[in-house]
């Protein structure tokens, strides 16, 4: 007896046959597993940002109340930028690697044009530095975006010269002339702290590109000489350096005022701190408490334990970033990720070193934590680039149990 097998009817044009399968594939891409480096970098960035919001509130509530303002005003402004920056970080993490290679030149040009706005009527000068612009009552620091744009551009140029990195003129041209021109736009505004970070970005990119040591030393010496000349030509910076070298710091009411109060804040916190919100230095004794000296407020209110937590979070961030650098096979990813890591981790170490009086006062904020919307936004976007690179790494899948073959029933 023969049976007739009927074929399924073709799907009608109004109802595609594989819509359910397509939906499952689409959701699979959205919820695809990510490498552990992605989770490590993103979680530490989120934790540091949240920690920073709490400390900005703790550092500004007293002075805001004394000035007749709402105690939450500074924190709410920072929260707005965090609410924008964190989603943007995860959106940027979805961008493909090819996008960053194509966008390197346009982003650098746009960042330079944005930086040049500080020399227009929109520019604002503060503490001898002209590095801000003000539009409709909102201030921004364009040089913060130069850091990421310069890292991407140097990474692209060194990628194209990958086979010629042993020849000095291929390494230096056009990397050094263009980098010096970009840094000069910040140098003209007398912002030494940002100039130091930009120099570190370029040196970090050269180091992770695999340039020979003898070729790497020359740009390092050039950068050091440029920074030294820039420092000694400013009386204000000379005073900061001299007060840093003077361990007694007798000029209390001038250049020593803020460094001494930063040290006193850390000393007053001890091991366990005075308690969250109980800082004494934030009562207008420490002028830059929510900005460059927020680490001092952390030490005073949360003690050595709080400072250790901050250092541990930055260390975990560095571990995740260095794993991306080590595991990638793409020279562009290695160079740009190295430059971003040197920027964020190096800037954090410089800021903490200034508070501890290891370095003279440089005006460098603590990434993710210091008050400042532009700095927070640029740092989170840079993290998004690192997360985009982390997505290109292979994901280790757990071994599936071996199933025994099914027995085929005999007819």
PDB file of N, CA and C in Angstrom, residues 200-297:
ATOM      1  N   UNK A 200      50.578  62.368  25.934  1.00  0.00           N
ATOM      2  CA  UNK A 200      50.545  60.966  26.357  1.00  0.00           C
ATOM      3  C   UNK A 200      49.756  60.107  25.373  1.00  0.00           C
ATOM      4  N   UNK A 201      48.686  60.653  24.793  1.00  0.00           N
ATOM      5  CA  UNK A 201      47.898  59.908  23.804  1.00  0.00           C
ATOM      6  C   UNK A 201      48.763  59.547  22.603  1.00  0.00           C
ATOM      7  N   UNK A 202      49.520  60.520  22.093  1.00  0.00           N
ATOM      8  CA  UNK A 202      50.374  60.271  20.929  1.00  0.00           C
ATOM      9  C   UNK A 202      51.480  59.276  21.275  1.00  0.00           C
ATOM     10  N   UNK A 203      52.128  59.470  22.426  1.00  0.00           N
ATOM     11  CA  UNK A 203      53.203  58.551  22.827  1.00  0.00           C
ATOM     12  C   UNK A 203      52.659  57.145  23.068  1.00  0.00           C
ATOM     13  N   UNK A 204      51.470  57.044  23.667  1.00  0.00           N
ATOM     14  CA  UNK A 204      50.871  55.730  23.876  1.00  0.00           C
ATOM     15  C   UNK A 204      50.564  55.027  22.571  1.00  0.00           C
ATOM     16  N   UNK A 205      50.066  55.770  21.582  1.00  0.00           N
ATOM     17  CA  UNK A 205      49.792  55.177  20.274  1.00  0.00           C
ATOM     18  C   UNK A 205      51.074  54.690  19.617  1.00  0.00           C
ATOM     19  N   UNK A 206      52.130  55.483  19.685  1.00  0.00           N
ATOM     20  CA  UNK A 206      53.409  55.068  19.098  1.00  0.00           C
ATOM     21  C   UNK A 206      53.960  53.829  19.795  1.00  0.00           C
ATOM     22  N   UNK A 207      53.828  53.776  21.120  1.00  0.00           N
ATOM     23  CA  UNK A 207      54.366  52.640  21.873  1.00  0.00           C
ATOM     24  C   UNK A 207      53.655  51.343  21.495  1.00  0.00           C
ATOM     25  N   UNK A 208      52.315  51.366  21.447  1.00  0.00           N
ATOM     26  CA  UNK A 208      51.572  50.139  21.170  1.00  0.00           C
ATOM     27  C   UNK A 208      51.552  49.787  19.690  1.00  0.00           C
ATOM     28  N   UNK A 209      52.057  50.677  18.833  1.00  0.00           N
ATOM     29  CA  UNK A 209      52.152  50.336  17.416  1.00  0.00           C
ATOM     30  C   UNK A 209      53.339  49.426  17.136  1.00  0.00           C
ATOM     31  N   UNK A 210      54.241  49.311  18.085  1.00  0.00           N
ATOM     32  CA  UNK A 210      55.412  48.469  17.893  1.00  0.00           C
ATOM     33  C   UNK A 210      56.591  49.193  17.309  1.00  0.00           C
ATOM     34  N   UNK A 211      56.587  50.522  17.411  1.00  0.00           N
ATOM     35  CA  UNK A 211      57.726  51.298  16.919  1.00  0.00           C
ATOM     36  C   UNK A 211      58.976  50.930  17.715  1.00  0.00           C
ATOM     37  N   UNK A 212      60.090  50.893  17.048  1.00  0.00           N
ATOM     38  CA  UNK A 212      61.352  50.583  17.727  1.00  0.00           C
ATOM     39  C   UNK A 212      61.639  51.618  18.803  1.00  0.00           C
ATOM     40  N   UNK A 213      62.293  51.166  19.869  1.00  0.00           N
ATOM     41  CA  UNK A 213      62.519  52.019  21.034  1.00  0.00           C
ATOM     42  C   UNK A 213      63.295  53.278  20.677  1.00  0.00           C
ATOM     43  N   UNK A 214      64.272  53.161  19.807  1.00  0.00           N
ATOM     44  CA  UNK A 214      65.078  54.330  19.461  1.00  0.00           C
ATOM     45  C   UNK A 214      64.235  55.377  18.732  1.00  0.00           C
ATOM     46  N   UNK A 215      63.228  54.938  17.986  1.00  0.00           N
ATOM     47  CA  UNK A 215      62.344  55.886  17.322  1.00  0.00           C
ATOM     48  C   UNK A 215      61.294  56.436  18.273  1.00  0.00           C
ATOM     49  N   UNK A 216      60.964  55.668  19.321  1.00  0.00           N
ATOM     50  CA  UNK A 216      59.974  56.122  20.294  1.00  0.00           C
ATOM     51  C   UNK A 216      60.565  57.171  21.230  1.00  0.00           C
ATOM     52  N   UNK A 217      61.849  57.062  21.525  1.00  0.00           N
ATOM     53  CA  UNK A 217      62.472  57.975  22.485  1.00  0.00           C
ATOM     54  C   UNK A 217      62.511  59.406  21.958  1.00  0.00           C
ATOM     55  N   UNK A 218      62.736  59.567  20.657  1.00  0.00           N
ATOM     56  CA  UNK A 218      62.829  60.915  20.097  1.00  0.00           C
ATOM     57  C   UNK A 218      61.538  61.718  20.276  1.00  0.00           C
ATOM     58  N   UNK A 219      60.336  61.180  19.946  1.00  0.00           N
ATOM     59  CA  UNK A 219      59.116  61.935  20.234  1.00  0.00           C
ATOM     60  C   UNK A 219      58.909  62.174  21.729  1.00  0.00           C
ATOM     61  N   UNK A 220      59.340  61.222  22.570  1.00  0.00           N
ATOM     62  CA  UNK A 220      59.201  61.409  24.015  1.00  0.00           C
ATOM     63  C   UNK A 220      60.051  62.585  24.496  1.00  0.00           C
ATOM     64  N   UNK A 221      61.286  62.676  24.002  1.00  0.00           N
ATOM     65  CA  UNK A 221      62.155  63.796  24.377  1.00  0.00           C
ATOM     66  C   UNK A 221      61.581  65.105  23.856  1.00  0.00           C
ATOM     67  N   UNK A 222      61.072  65.088  22.617  1.00  0.00           N
ATOM     68  CA  UNK A 222      60.473  66.290  22.046  1.00  0.00           C
ATOM     69  C   UNK A 222      59.285  66.763  22.873  1.00  0.00           C
ATOM     70  N   UNK A 223      58.432  65.824  23.297  1.00  0.00           N
ATOM     71  CA  UNK A 223      57.289  66.186  24.126  1.00  0.00           C
ATOM     72  C   UNK A 223      57.702  66.738  25.476  1.00  0.00           C
ATOM     73  N   UNK A 224      58.724  66.138  26.091  1.00  0.00           N
ATOM     74  CA  UNK A 224      59.185  66.611  27.394  1.00  0.00           C
ATOM     75  C   UNK A 224      59.770  68.015  27.292  1.00  0.00           C
ATOM     76  N   UNK A 225      60.556  68.265  26.238  1.00  0.00           N
ATOM     77  CA  UNK A 225      61.139  69.595  26.061  1.00  0.00           C
ATOM     78  C   UNK A 225      60.047  70.635  25.825  1.00  0.00           C
ATOM     79  N   UNK A 226      59.048  70.288  25.012  1.00  0.00           N
ATOM     80  CA  UNK A 226      57.964  71.220  24.722  1.00  0.00           C
ATOM     81  C   UNK A 226      57.186  71.564  25.990  1.00  0.00           C
ATOM     82  N   UNK A 227      56.918  70.564  26.821  1.00  0.00           N
ATOM     83  CA  UNK A 227      56.186  70.816  28.065  1.00  0.00           C
ATOM     84  C   UNK A 227      57.024  71.647  29.035  1.00  0.00           C
ATOM     85  N   UNK A 228      58.333  71.389  29.095  1.00  0.00           N
ATOM     86  CA  UNK A 228      59.191  72.149  29.998  1.00  0.00           C
ATOM     87  C   UNK A 228      59.251  73.618  29.593  1.00  0.00           C
ATOM     88  N   UNK A 229      59.395  73.879  28.287  1.00  0.00           N
ATOM     89  CA  UNK A 229      59.431  75.261  27.814  1.00  0.00           C
ATOM     90  C   UNK A 229      58.117  75.960  28.094  1.00  0.00           C
ATOM     91  N   UNK A 230      57.021  75.245  27.869  1.00  0.00           N
ATOM     92  CA  UNK A 230      55.699  75.822  28.101  1.00  0.00           C
ATOM     93  C   UNK A 230      55.481  76.131  29.580  1.00  0.00           C
ATOM     94  N   UNK A 231      56.058  75.307  30.454  1.00  0.00           N
ATOM     95  CA  UNK A 231      55.861  75.514  31.899  1.00  0.00           C
ATOM     96  C   UNK A 231      56.662  76.697  32.420  1.00  0.00           C
ATOM     97  N   UNK A 232      57.919  76.824  32.006  1.00  0.00           N
ATOM     98  CA  UNK A 232      58.770  77.872  32.583  1.00  0.00           C
ATOM     99  C   UNK A 232      58.502  79.242  31.989  1.00  0.00           C
ATOM    100  N   UNK A 233      57.729  79.309  30.896  1.00  0.00           N
ATOM    101  CA  UNK A 233      57.410  80.615  30.317  1.00  0.00           C
ATOM    102  C   UNK A 233      56.185  81.258  30.952  1.00  0.00           C
ATOM    103  N   UNK A 234      55.556  80.581  31.916  1.00  0.00           N
ATOM    104  CA  UNK A 234      54.382  81.128  32.599  1.00  0.00           C
ATOM    105  C   UNK A 234      54.717  81.357  34.070  1.00  0.00           C
ATOM    106  N   UNK A 235      54.604  82.585  34.566  1.00  0.00           N
ATOM    107  CA  UNK A 235      54.887  82.840  35.991  1.00  0.00           C
ATOM    108  C   UNK A 235      53.981  82.049  36.921  1.00  0.00           C
ATOM    109  N   UNK A 236      52.713  81.869  36.528  1.00  0.00           N
ATOM    110  CA  UNK A 236      51.782  81.113  37.367  1.00  0.00           C
ATOM    111  C   UNK A 236      52.230  79.668  37.507  1.00  0.00           C
ATOM    112  N   UNK A 237      52.663  79.055  36.400  1.00  0.00           N
ATOM    113  CA  UNK A 237      53.103  77.657  36.460  1.00  0.00           C
ATOM    114  C   UNK A 237      54.436  77.526  37.191  1.00  0.00           C
ATOM    115  N   UNK A 238      55.309  78.494  37.034  1.00  0.00           N
ATOM    116  CA  UNK A 238      56.572  78.474  37.778  1.00  0.00           C
ATOM    117  C   UNK A 238      56.290  78.522  39.278  1.00  0.00           C
ATOM    118  N   UNK A 239      55.314  79.333  39.685  1.00  0.00           N
ATOM    119  CA  UNK A 239      54.956  79.410  41.109  1.00  0.00           C
ATOM    120  C   UNK A 239      54.416  78.074  41.609  1.00  0.00           C
ATOM    121  N   UNK A 240      53.607  77.399  40.781  1.00  0.00           N
ATOM    122  CA  UNK A 240      53.096  76.082  41.179  1.00  0.00           C
ATOM    123  C   UNK A 240      54.230  75.077  41.337  1.00  0.00           C
ATOM    124  N   UNK A 241      55.151  75.094  40.392  1.00  0.00           N
ATOM    125  CA  UNK A 241      56.264  74.145  40.455  1.00  0.00           C
ATOM    126  C   UNK A 241      57.140  74.417  41.670  1.00  0.00           C
ATOM    127  N   UNK A 242      57.403  75.692  41.964  1.00  0.00           N
ATOM    128  CA  UNK A 242      58.235  76.028  43.115  1.00  0.00           C
ATOM    129  C   UNK A 242      57.555  75.650  44.425  1.00  0.00           C
ATOM    130  N   UNK A 243      56.248  75.858  44.497  1.00  0.00           N
ATOM    131  CA  UNK A 243      55.530  75.458  45.716  1.00  0.00           C
ATOM    132  C   UNK A 243      55.514  73.943  45.869  1.00  0.00           C
ATOM    133  N   UNK A 244      55.492  73.224  44.742  1.00  0.00           N
ATOM    134  CA  UNK A 244      55.552  71.766  44.792  1.00  0.00           C
ATOM    135  C   UNK A 244      56.916  71.296  45.293  1.00  0.00           C
ATOM    136  N   UNK A 245      57.989  71.972  44.849  1.00  0.00           N
ATOM    137  CA  UNK A 245      59.335  71.592  45.265  1.00  0.00           C
ATOM    138  C   UNK A 245      59.624  71.987  46.708  1.00  0.00           C
ATOM    139  N   UNK A 246      58.921  73.002  47.209  1.00  0.00           N
ATOM    140  CA  UNK A 246      59.103  73.442  48.589  1.00  0.00           C
ATOM    141  C   UNK A 246      58.249  72.575  49.505  1.00  0.00           C
ATOM    142  N   UNK A 247      58.871  71.647  50.194  1.00  0.00           N
ATOM    143  CA  UNK A 247      58.118  70.719  51.030  1.00  0.00           C
ATOM    144  C   UNK A 247      57.446  71.419  52.216  1.00  0.00           C
ATOM    145  N   UNK A 248      58.025  72.531  52.689  1.00  0.00           N
ATOM    146  CA  UNK A 248      57.391  73.265  53.787  1.00  0.00           C
ATOM    147  C   UNK A 248      56.203  74.072  53.304  1.00  0.00           C
ATOM    148  N   UNK A 249      56.211  74.479  52.037  1.00  0.00           N
ATOM    149  CA  UNK A 249      55.103  75.186  51.398  1.00  0.00           C
ATOM    150  C   UNK A 249      54.662  76.377  52.256  1.00  0.00           C
ATOM    151  N   UNK A 250      55.562  77.339  52.416  1.00  0.00           N
ATOM    152  CA  UNK A 250      55.315  78.463  53.323  1.00  0.00           C
ATOM    153  C   UNK A 250      54.341  79.482  52.739  1.00  0.00           C
ATOM    154  N   UNK A 251      54.148  79.470  51.410  1.00  0.00           N
ATOM    155  CA  UNK A 251      53.254  80.447  50.785  1.00  0.00           C
ATOM    156  C   UNK A 251      51.812  79.943  50.894  1.00  0.00           C
ATOM    157  N   UNK A 252      51.294  79.974  52.130  1.00  0.00           N
ATOM    158  CA  UNK A 252      49.997  79.347  52.405  1.00  0.00           C
ATOM    159  C   UNK A 252      48.860  80.027  51.656  1.00  0.00           C
ATOM    160  N   UNK A 253      48.812  81.337  51.611  1.00  0.00           N
ATOM    161  CA  UNK A 253      47.670  82.055  51.067  1.00  0.00           C
ATOM    162  C   UNK A 253      47.699  82.183  49.545  1.00  0.00           C
ATOM    163  N   UNK A 254      48.697  81.625  48.891  1.00  0.00           N
ATOM    164  CA  UNK A 254      48.761  81.747  47.428  1.00  0.00           C
ATOM    165  C   UNK A 254      48.862  80.359  46.786  1.00  0.00           C
ATOM    166  N   UNK A 255      50.011  79.987  46.306  1.00  0.00           N
ATOM    167  CA  UNK A 255      50.155  78.767  45.526  1.00  0.00           C
ATOM    168  C   UNK A 255      50.061  77.496  46.376  1.00  0.00           C
ATOM    169  N   UNK A 256      50.263  77.603  47.678  1.00  0.00           N
ATOM    170  CA  UNK A 256      50.218  76.417  48.541  1.00  0.00           C
ATOM    171  C   UNK A 256      48.839  76.168  49.149  1.00  0.00           C
ATOM    172  N   UNK A 257      47.926  77.084  48.955  1.00  0.00           N
ATOM    173  CA  UNK A 257      46.648  77.007  49.653  1.00  0.00           C
ATOM    174  C   UNK A 257      45.895  75.721  49.305  1.00  0.00           C
ATOM    175  N   UNK A 258      45.675  75.490  48.021  1.00  0.00           N
ATOM    176  CA  UNK A 258      44.885  74.318  47.621  1.00  0.00           C
ATOM    177  C   UNK A 258      45.626  73.004  47.851  1.00  0.00           C
ATOM    178  N   UNK A 259      46.916  72.878  47.497  1.00  0.00           N
ATOM    179  CA  UNK A 259      47.603  71.606  47.778  1.00  0.00           C
ATOM    180  C   UNK A 259      47.600  71.225  49.256  1.00  0.00           C
ATOM    181  N   UNK A 260      47.796  72.222  50.142  1.00  0.00           N
ATOM    182  CA  UNK A 260      47.799  71.906  51.569  1.00  0.00           C
ATOM    183  C   UNK A 260      46.430  71.438  52.048  1.00  0.00           C
ATOM    184  N   UNK A 261      45.374  72.092  51.607  1.00  0.00           N
ATOM    185  CA  UNK A 261      44.039  71.671  52.038  1.00  0.00           C
ATOM    186  C   UNK A 261      43.661  70.308  51.455  1.00  0.00           C
ATOM    187  N   UNK A 262      44.197  69.973  50.290  1.00  0.00           N
ATOM    188  CA  UNK A 262      43.970  68.637  49.759  1.00  0.00           C
ATOM    189  C   UNK A 262      44.624  67.569  50.623  1.00  0.00           C
ATOM    190  N   UNK A 263      45.856  67.829  51.062  1.00  0.00           N
ATOM    191  CA  UNK A 263      46.542  66.882  51.949  1.00  0.00           C
ATOM    192  C   UNK A 263      45.834  66.800  53.289  1.00  0.00           C
ATOM    193  N   UNK A 264      45.386  67.940  53.811  1.00  0.00           N
ATOM    194  CA  UNK A 264      44.691  67.927  55.102  1.00  0.00           C
ATOM    195  C   UNK A 264      43.369  67.156  55.012  1.00  0.00           C
ATOM    196  N   UNK A 265      42.707  67.224  53.858  1.00  0.00           N
ATOM    197  CA  UNK A 265      41.467  66.461  53.686  1.00  0.00           C
ATOM    198  C   UNK A 265      41.743  64.968  53.763  1.00  0.00           C
ATOM    199  N   UNK A 266      42.801  64.519  53.073  1.00  0.00           N
ATOM    200  CA  UNK A 266      43.147  63.098  53.122  1.00  0.00           C
ATOM    201  C   UNK A 266      43.556  62.676  54.527  1.00  0.00           C
ATOM    202  N   UNK A 267      44.338  63.527  55.199  1.00  0.00           N
ATOM    203  CA  UNK A 267      44.779  63.192  56.559  1.00  0.00           C
ATOM    204  C   UNK A 267      43.607  63.150  57.527  1.00  0.00           C
ATOM    205  N   UNK A 268      42.644  64.048  57.345  1.00  0.00           N
ATOM    206  CA  UNK A 268      41.489  64.065  58.249  1.00  0.00           C
ATOM    207  C   UNK A 268      40.587  62.854  58.088  1.00  0.00           C
ATOM    208  N   UNK A 269      40.614  62.228  56.920  1.00  0.00           N
ATOM    209  CA  UNK A 269      39.749  61.067  56.707  1.00  0.00           C
ATOM    210  C   UNK A 269      40.251  59.802  57.370  1.00  0.00           C
ATOM    211  N   UNK A 270      41.560  59.669  57.508  1.00  0.00           N
ATOM    212  CA  UNK A 270      42.102  58.463  58.135  1.00  0.00           C
ATOM    213  C   UNK A 270      41.780  57.227  57.324  1.00  0.00           C
ATOM    214  N   UNK A 271      41.522  56.143  58.036  1.00  0.00           N
ATOM    215  CA  UNK A 271      41.255  54.864  57.370  1.00  0.00           C
ATOM    216  C   UNK A 271      39.799  54.737  56.964  1.00  0.00           C
ATOM    217  N   UNK A 272      38.879  55.099  57.848  1.00  0.00           N
ATOM    218  CA  UNK A 272      37.458  54.892  57.603  1.00  0.00           C
ATOM    219  C   UNK A 272      36.719  56.159  57.187  1.00  0.00           C
ATOM    220  N   UNK A 273      37.358  57.327  57.296  1.00  0.00           N
ATOM    221  CA  UNK A 273      36.730  58.563  56.860  1.00  0.00           C
ATOM    222  C   UNK A 273      35.815  59.173  57.911  1.00  0.00           C
ATOM    223  N   UNK A 274      35.409  60.398  57.651  1.00  0.00           N
ATOM    224  CA  UNK A 274      34.498  61.098  58.557  1.00  0.00           C
ATOM    225  C   UNK A 274      33.043  60.693  58.344  1.00  0.00           C
ATOM    226  N   UNK A 275      32.773  60.002  57.248  1.00  0.00           N
ATOM    227  CA  UNK A 275      31.401  59.644  56.908  1.00  0.00           C
ATOM    228  C   UNK A 275      30.939  60.424  55.689  1.00  0.00           C
ATOM    229  N   UNK A 276      30.108  59.808  54.876  1.00  0.00           N
ATOM    230  CA  UNK A 276      29.638  60.435  53.647  1.00  0.00           C
ATOM    231  C   UNK A 276      28.847  61.703  53.963  1.00  0.00           C
ATOM    232  N   UNK A 277      29.277  62.817  53.384  1.00  0.00           N
ATOM    233  CA  UNK A 277      28.620  64.101  53.608  1.00  0.00           C
ATOM    234  C   UNK A 277      29.194  64.907  54.756  1.00  0.00           C
ATOM    235  N   UNK A 278      30.190  64.370  55.467  1.00  0.00           N
ATOM    236  CA  UNK A 278      30.719  65.035  56.654  1.00  0.00           C
ATOM    237  C   UNK A 278      32.078  65.694  56.423  1.00  0.00           C
ATOM    238  N   UNK A 279      32.416  65.975  55.182  1.00  0.00           N
ATOM    239  CA  UNK A 279      33.688  66.638  54.907  1.00  0.00           C
ATOM    240  C   UNK A 279      33.700  68.050  55.499  1.00  0.00           C
ATOM    241  N   UNK A 280      34.853  68.484  55.975  1.00  0.00           N
ATOM    242  CA  UNK A 280      35.020  69.853  56.460  1.00  0.00           C
ATOM    243  C   UNK A 280      35.642  70.745  55.389  1.00  0.00           C
ATOM    244  N   UNK A 281      36.510  70.166  54.567  1.00  0.00           N
ATOM    245  CA  UNK A 281      37.181  70.949  53.538  1.00  0.00           C
ATOM    246  C   UNK A 281      36.224  71.426  52.452  1.00  0.00           C
ATOM    247  N   UNK A 282      35.099  70.769  52.277  1.00  0.00           N
ATOM    248  CA  UNK A 282      34.170  71.180  51.225  1.00  0.00           C
ATOM    249  C   UNK A 282      33.445  72.479  51.561  1.00  0.00           C
ATOM    250  N   UNK A 283      33.565  72.963  52.804  1.00  0.00           N
ATOM    251  CA  UNK A 283      32.939  74.222  53.188  1.00  0.00           C
ATOM    252  C   UNK A 283      33.806  75.386  52.716  1.00  0.00           C
ATOM    253  N   UNK A 284      34.088  75.383  51.432  1.00  0.00           N
ATOM    254  CA  UNK A 284      34.802  76.460  50.745  1.00  0.00           C
ATOM    255  C   UNK A 284      36.257  76.607  51.188  1.00  0.00           C
ATOM    256  N   UNK A 285      36.791  75.582  51.861  1.00  0.00           N
ATOM    257  CA  UNK A 285      38.220  75.595  52.177  1.00  0.00           C
ATOM    258  C   UNK A 285      39.027  75.071  50.994  1.00  0.00           C
ATOM    259  N   UNK A 286      38.470  74.119  50.279  1.00  0.00           N
ATOM    260  CA  UNK A 286      39.135  73.519  49.128  1.00  0.00           C
ATOM    261  C   UNK A 286      38.427  74.018  47.871  1.00  0.00           C
ATOM    262  N   UNK A 287      39.018  74.978  47.148  1.00  0.00           N
ATOM    263  CA  UNK A 287      38.294  75.639  46.045  1.00  0.00           C
ATOM    264  C   UNK A 287      37.821  74.688  44.946  1.00  0.00           C
ATOM    265  N   UNK A 288      38.639  73.746  44.534  1.00  0.00           N
ATOM    266  CA  UNK A 288      38.286  72.840  43.433  1.00  0.00           C
ATOM    267  C   UNK A 288      37.829  71.487  43.954  1.00  0.00           C
ATOM    268  N   UNK A 289      37.060  71.478  45.041  1.00  0.00           N
ATOM    269  CA  UNK A 289      36.643  70.221  45.665  1.00  0.00           C
ATOM    270  C   UNK A 289      35.870  69.305  44.716  1.00  0.00           C
ATOM    271  N   UNK A 290      34.885  69.792  43.955  1.00  0.00           N
ATOM    272  CA  UNK A 290      34.154  68.867  43.074  1.00  0.00           C
ATOM    273  C   UNK A 290      34.855  68.593  41.751  1.00  0.00           C
ATOM    274  N   UNK A 291      35.938  69.284  41.463  1.00  0.00           N
ATOM    275  CA  UNK A 291      36.599  69.156  40.166  1.00  0.00           C
ATOM    276  C   UNK A 291      37.908  68.384  40.290  1.00  0.00           C
ATOM    277  N   UNK A 292      39.017  69.127  40.303  1.00  0.00           N
ATOM    278  CA  UNK A 292      40.329  68.488  40.287  1.00  0.00           C
ATOM    279  C   UNK A 292      40.677  67.804  41.608  1.00  0.00           C
ATOM    280  N   UNK A 293      40.029  68.203  42.697  1.00  0.00           N
ATOM    281  CA  UNK A 293      40.374  67.651  44.015  1.00  0.00           C
ATOM    282  C   UNK A 293      39.255  66.796  44.597  1.00  0.00           C
ATOM    283  N   UNK A 294      38.458  66.192  43.746  1.00  0.00           N
ATOM    284  CA  UNK A 294      37.376  65.361  44.279  1.00  0.00           C
ATOM    285  C   UNK A 294      37.923  64.115  44.968  1.00  0.00           C
ATOM    286  N   UNK A 295      39.119  63.664  44.581  1.00  0.00           N
ATOM    287  CA  UNK A 295      39.724  62.513  45.256  1.00  0.00           C
ATOM    288  C   UNK A 295      40.036  62.844  46.708  1.00  0.00           C
ATOM    289  N   UNK A 296      40.342  64.116  46.997  1.00  0.00           N
ATOM    290  CA  UNK A 296      40.582  64.516  48.383  1.00  0.00           C
ATOM    291  C   UNK A 296      39.306  64.415  49.205  1.00  0.00           C
ATOM    292  N   UNK A 297      38.159  64.758  48.602  1.00  0.00           N
ATOM    293  CA  UNK A 297      36.881  64.629  49.307  1.00  0.00           C
ATOM    294  C   UNK A 297      36.547  63.161  49.533  1.00  0.00           C
TER     295      UNK A 297
END
